[in-house]
PDB file of C-alpha atoms in Angstrom:
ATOM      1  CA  UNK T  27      78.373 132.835 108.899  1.00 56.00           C
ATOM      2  CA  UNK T  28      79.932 135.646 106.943  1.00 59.00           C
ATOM      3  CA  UNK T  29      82.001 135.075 104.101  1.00 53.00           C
ATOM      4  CA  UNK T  30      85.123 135.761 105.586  1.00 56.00           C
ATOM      5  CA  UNK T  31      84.759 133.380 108.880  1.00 53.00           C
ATOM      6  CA  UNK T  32      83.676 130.525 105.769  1.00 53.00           C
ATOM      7  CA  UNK T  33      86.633 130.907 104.359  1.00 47.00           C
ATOM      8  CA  UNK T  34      88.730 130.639 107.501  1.00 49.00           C
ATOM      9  CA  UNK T  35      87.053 127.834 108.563  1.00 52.00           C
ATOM     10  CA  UNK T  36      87.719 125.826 104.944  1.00 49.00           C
ATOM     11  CA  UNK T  37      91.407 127.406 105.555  1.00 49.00           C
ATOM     12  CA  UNK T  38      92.001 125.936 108.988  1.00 47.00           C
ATOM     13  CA  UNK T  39      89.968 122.651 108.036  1.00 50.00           C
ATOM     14  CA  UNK T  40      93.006 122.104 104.729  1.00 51.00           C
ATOM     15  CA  UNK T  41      95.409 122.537 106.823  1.00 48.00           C
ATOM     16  CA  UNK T  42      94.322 120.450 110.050  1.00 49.00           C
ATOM     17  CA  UNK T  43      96.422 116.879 110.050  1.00 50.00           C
ATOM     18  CA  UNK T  44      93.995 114.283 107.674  1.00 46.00           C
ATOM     19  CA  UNK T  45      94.343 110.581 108.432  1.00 44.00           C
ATOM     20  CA  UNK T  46      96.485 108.711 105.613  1.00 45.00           C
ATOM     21  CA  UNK T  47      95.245 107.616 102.838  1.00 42.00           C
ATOM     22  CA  UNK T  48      95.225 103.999 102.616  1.00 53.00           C
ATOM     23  CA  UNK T  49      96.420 103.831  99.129  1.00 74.00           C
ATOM     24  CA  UNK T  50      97.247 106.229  95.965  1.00 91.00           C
ATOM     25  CA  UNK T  51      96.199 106.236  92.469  1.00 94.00           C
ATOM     26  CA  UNK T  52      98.962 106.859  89.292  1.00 94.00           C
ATOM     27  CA  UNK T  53      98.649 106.462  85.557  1.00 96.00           C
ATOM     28  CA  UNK T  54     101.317 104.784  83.689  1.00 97.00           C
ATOM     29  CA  UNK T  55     102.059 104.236  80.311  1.00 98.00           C
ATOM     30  CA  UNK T  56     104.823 102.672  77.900  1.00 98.00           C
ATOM     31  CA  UNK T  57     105.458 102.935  74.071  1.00 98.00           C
ATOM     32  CA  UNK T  58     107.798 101.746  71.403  1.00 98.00           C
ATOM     33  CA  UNK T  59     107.075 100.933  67.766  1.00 97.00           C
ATOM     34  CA  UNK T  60     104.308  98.308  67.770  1.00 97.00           C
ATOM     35  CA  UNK T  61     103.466  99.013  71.452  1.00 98.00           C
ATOM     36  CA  UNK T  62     101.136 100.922  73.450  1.00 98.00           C
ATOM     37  CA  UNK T  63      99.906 100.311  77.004  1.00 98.00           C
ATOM     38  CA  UNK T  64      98.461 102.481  79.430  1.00 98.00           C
ATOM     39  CA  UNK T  65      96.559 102.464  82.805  1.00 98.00           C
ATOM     40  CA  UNK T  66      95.873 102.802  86.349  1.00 97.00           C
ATOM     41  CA  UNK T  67      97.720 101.915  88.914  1.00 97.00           C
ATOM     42  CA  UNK T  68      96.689 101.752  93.060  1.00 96.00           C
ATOM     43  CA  UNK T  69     100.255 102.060  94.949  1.00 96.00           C
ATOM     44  CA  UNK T  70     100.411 101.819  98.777  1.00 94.00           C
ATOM     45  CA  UNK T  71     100.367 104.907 100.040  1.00 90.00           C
ATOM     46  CA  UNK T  72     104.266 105.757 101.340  1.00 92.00           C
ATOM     47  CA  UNK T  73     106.962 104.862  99.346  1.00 94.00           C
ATOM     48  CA  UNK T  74     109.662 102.461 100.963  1.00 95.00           C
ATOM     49  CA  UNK T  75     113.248 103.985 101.689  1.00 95.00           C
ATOM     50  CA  UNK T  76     114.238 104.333  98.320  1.00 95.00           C
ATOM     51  CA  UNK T  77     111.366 106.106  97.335  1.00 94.00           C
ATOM     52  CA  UNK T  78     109.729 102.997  95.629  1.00 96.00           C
ATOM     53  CA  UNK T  79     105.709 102.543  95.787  1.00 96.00           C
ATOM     54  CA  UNK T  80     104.528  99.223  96.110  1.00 97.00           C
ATOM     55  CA  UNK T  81     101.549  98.616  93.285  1.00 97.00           C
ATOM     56  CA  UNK T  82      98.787  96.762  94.755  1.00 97.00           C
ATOM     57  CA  UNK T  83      96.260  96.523  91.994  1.00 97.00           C
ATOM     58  CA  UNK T  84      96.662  97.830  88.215  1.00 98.00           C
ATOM     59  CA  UNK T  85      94.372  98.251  85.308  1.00 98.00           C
ATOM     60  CA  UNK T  86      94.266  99.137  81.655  1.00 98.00           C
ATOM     61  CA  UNK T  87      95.361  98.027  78.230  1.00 98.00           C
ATOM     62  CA  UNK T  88      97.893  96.917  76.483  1.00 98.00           C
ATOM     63  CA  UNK T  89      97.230  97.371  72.226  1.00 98.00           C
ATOM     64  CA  UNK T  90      93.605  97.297  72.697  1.00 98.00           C
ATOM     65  CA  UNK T  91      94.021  94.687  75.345  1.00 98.00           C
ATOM     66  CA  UNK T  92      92.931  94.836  78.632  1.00 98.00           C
ATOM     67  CA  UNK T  93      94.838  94.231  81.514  1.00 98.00           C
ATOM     68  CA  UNK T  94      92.983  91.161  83.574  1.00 98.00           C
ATOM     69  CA  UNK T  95      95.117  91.613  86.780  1.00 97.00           C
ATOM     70  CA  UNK T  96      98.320  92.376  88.376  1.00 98.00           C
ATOM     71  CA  UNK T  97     101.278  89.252  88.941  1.00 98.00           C
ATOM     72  CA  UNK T  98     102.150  88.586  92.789  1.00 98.00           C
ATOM     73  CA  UNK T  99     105.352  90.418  93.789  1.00 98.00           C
ATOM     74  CA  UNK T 100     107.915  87.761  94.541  1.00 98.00           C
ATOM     75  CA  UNK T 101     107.051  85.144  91.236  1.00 98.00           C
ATOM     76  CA  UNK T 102     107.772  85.818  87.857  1.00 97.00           C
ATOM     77  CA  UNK T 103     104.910  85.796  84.919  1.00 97.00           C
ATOM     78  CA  UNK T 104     104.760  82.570  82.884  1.00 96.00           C
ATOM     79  CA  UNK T 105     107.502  82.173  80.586  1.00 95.00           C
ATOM     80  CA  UNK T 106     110.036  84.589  82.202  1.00 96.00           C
ATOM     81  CA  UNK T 107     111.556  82.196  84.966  1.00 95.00           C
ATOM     82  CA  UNK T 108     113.570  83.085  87.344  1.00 95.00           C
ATOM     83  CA  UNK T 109     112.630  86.804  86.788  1.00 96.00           C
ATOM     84  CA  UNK T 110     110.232  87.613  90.054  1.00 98.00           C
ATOM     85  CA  UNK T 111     108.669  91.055  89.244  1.00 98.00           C
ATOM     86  CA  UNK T 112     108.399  93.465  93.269  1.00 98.00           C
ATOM     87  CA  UNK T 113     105.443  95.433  91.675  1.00 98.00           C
ATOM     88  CA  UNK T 114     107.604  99.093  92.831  1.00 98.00           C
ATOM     89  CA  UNK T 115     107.074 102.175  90.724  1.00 97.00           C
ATOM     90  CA  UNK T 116     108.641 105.620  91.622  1.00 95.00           C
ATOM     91  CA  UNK T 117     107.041 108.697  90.682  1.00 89.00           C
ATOM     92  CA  UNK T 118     110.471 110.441  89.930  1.00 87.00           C
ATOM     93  CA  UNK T 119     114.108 109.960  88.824  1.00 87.00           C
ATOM     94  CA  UNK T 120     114.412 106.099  87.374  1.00 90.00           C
ATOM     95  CA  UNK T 121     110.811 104.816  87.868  1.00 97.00           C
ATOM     96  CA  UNK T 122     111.324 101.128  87.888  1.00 98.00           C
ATOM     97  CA  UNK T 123     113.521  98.646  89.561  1.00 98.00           C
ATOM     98  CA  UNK T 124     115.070  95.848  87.383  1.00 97.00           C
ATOM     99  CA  UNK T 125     112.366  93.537  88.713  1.00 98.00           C
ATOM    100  CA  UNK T 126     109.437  96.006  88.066  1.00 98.00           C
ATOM    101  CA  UNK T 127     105.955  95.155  87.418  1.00 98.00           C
ATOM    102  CA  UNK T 128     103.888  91.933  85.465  1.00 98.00           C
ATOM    103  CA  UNK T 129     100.293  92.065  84.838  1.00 98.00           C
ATOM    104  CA  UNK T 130      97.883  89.704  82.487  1.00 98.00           C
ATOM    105  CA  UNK T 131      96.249  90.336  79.529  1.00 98.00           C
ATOM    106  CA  UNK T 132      92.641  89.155  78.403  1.00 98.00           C
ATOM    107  CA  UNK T 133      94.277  87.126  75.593  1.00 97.00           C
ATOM    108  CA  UNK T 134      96.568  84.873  77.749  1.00 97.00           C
ATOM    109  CA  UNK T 135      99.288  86.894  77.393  1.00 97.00           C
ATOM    110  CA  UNK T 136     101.971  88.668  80.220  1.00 98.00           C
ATOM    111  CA  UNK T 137     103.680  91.561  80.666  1.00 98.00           C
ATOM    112  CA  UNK T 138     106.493  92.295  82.545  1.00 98.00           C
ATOM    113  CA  UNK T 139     107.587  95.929  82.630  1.00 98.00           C
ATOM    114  CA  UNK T 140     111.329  96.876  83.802  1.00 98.00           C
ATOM    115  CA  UNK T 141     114.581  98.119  83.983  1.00 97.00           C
ATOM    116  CA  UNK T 142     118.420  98.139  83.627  1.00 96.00           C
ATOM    117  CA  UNK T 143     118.743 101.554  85.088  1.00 93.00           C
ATOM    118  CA  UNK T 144     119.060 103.299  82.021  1.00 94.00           C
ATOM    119  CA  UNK T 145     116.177 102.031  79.946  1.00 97.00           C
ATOM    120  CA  UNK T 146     112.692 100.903  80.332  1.00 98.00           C
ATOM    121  CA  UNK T 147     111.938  97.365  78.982  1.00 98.00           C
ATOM    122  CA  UNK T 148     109.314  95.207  78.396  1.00 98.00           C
ATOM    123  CA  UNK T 149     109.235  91.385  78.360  1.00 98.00           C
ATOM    124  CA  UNK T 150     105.810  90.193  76.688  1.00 98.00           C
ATOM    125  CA  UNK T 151     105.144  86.185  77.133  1.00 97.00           C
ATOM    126  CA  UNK T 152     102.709  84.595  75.050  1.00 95.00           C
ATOM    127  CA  UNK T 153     101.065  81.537  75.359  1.00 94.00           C
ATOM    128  CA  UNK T 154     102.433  77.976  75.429  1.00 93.00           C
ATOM    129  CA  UNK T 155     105.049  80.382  77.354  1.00 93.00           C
ATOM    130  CA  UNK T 156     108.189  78.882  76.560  1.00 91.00           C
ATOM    131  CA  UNK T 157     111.195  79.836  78.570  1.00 89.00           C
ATOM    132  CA  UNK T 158     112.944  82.559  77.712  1.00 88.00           C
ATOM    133  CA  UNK T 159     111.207  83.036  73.998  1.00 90.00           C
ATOM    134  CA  UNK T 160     109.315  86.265  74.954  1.00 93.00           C
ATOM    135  CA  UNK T 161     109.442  89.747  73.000  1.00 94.00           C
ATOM    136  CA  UNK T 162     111.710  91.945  74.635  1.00 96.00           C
ATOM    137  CA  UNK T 163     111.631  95.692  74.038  1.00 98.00           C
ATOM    138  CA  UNK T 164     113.037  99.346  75.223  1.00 98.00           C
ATOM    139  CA  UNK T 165     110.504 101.287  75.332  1.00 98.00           C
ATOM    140  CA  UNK T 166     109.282 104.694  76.827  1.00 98.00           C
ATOM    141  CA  UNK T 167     108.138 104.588  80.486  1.00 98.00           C
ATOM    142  CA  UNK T 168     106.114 107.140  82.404  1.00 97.00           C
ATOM    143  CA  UNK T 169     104.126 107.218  85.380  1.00 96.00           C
ATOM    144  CA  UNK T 170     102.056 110.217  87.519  1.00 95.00           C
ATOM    145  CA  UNK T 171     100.181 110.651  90.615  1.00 91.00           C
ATOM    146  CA  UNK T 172      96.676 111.462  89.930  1.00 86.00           C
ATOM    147  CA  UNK T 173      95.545 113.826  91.798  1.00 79.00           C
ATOM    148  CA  UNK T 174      93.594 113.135  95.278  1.00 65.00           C
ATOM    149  CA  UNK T 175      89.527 113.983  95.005  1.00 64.00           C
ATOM    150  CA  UNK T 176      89.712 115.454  98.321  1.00 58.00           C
ATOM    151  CA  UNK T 177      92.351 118.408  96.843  1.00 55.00           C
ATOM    152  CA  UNK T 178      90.083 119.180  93.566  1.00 55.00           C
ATOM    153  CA  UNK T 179      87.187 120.015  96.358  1.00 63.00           C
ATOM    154  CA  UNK T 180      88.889 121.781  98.537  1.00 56.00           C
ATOM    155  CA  UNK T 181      90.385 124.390  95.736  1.00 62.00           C
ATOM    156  CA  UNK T 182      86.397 124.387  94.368  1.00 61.00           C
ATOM    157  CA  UNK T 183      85.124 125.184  97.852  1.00 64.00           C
ATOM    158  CA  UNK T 184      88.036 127.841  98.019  1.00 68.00           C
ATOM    159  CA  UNK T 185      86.380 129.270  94.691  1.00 61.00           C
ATOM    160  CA  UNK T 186      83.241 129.663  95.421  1.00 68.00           C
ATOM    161  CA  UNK T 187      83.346 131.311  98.940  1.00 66.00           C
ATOM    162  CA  UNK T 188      85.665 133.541  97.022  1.00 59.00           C
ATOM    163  CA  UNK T 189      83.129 134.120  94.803  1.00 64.00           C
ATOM    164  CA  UNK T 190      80.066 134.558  97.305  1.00 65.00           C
ATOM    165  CA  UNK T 191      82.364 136.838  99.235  1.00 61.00           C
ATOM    166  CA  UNK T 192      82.819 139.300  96.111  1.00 61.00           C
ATOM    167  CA  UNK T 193      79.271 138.744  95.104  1.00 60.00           C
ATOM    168  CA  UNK T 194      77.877 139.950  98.452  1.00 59.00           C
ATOM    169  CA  UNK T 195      80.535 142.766  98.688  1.00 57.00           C
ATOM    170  CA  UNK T 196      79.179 144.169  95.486  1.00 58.00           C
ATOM    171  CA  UNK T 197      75.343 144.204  96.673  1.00 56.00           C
ATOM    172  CA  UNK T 198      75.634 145.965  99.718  1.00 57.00           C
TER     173      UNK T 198
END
């Protein structure tokens, strides 16, 4: 196969319908004096009307902690009754919903990231979890796609015909 007809066929093959991917991968992270947390996050993989991901599974840490596992969407984490988190995350323009996200920590503790619309916040509840008595804090919220496997491949398959295609131009 020549050179050229390779890279048609790796052409054609990008652009040929895929079948979805079952679920997406983001990073996330939040700051504010005395806080740092950061992680992975595995979203479904098409946003609801409002452009809102649903997170299915999350990892990470949160000050050296790490993140044991993500709070079901519809209850609230221990301590911050009647506050259910929806586990939604949007990659642009206000990234969380007022309920947004709770995970656990390795020490006992939860996390509930949010916001009002304006701000990010974060609600941290730490055992005996009394009502109410968490840390609340603005802090700064971001969150990113990361990049699909399949795309980094393609653009390295793209290279190196391009490449082999020169190389052999140059020999003859």
């Amino acid at each position: 196969m020549t050179p050229i007809r390779f890279l048609a066929a790796v052409a054609v093959a990008a652009l040929l319908p895929s079948a979805p991917v079952p679920a997406a991968t983001g990073s996330w992270d939040y700051n504010a004096a005395g806080i740092a947390a950061a992680g992975t996050f595995t979203t479904t993989d098409t946003p609801d009307p409002d452009g809102f991901y649903t997170i299915t599974a999350i990892g990470g840490l949160r000050n050296g902690v790490a993140i044991t596992g993500l709070e079901a969407a519809g209850s609230a984490i221990p301590g911050n009754d009647p506050y259910a988190v929806d586990n939604l995350v949007s990659i642009t323009g206000a990234q969380l919903t007022w309920s947004g996200f709770g995970y656990a920590l390795a020490d006992g503790s939860w996390a509930n990231a949010f916001s009002d619309g304006s701000t990010a916040w974060e609600y941290l509840s730490v055992p005996p979890y009394p009502e109410g008595a968490g840390q609340e804090a603005a802090v700064a919220f971001s969150a990113a796609p990361v990049p699909e496997p399949a795309a980094g491949i393609l653009v390295l398959l793209g290279v190196a015909g391009l490449a082999g295609a020169s190389r052999r131009r140059r020999v003859r």
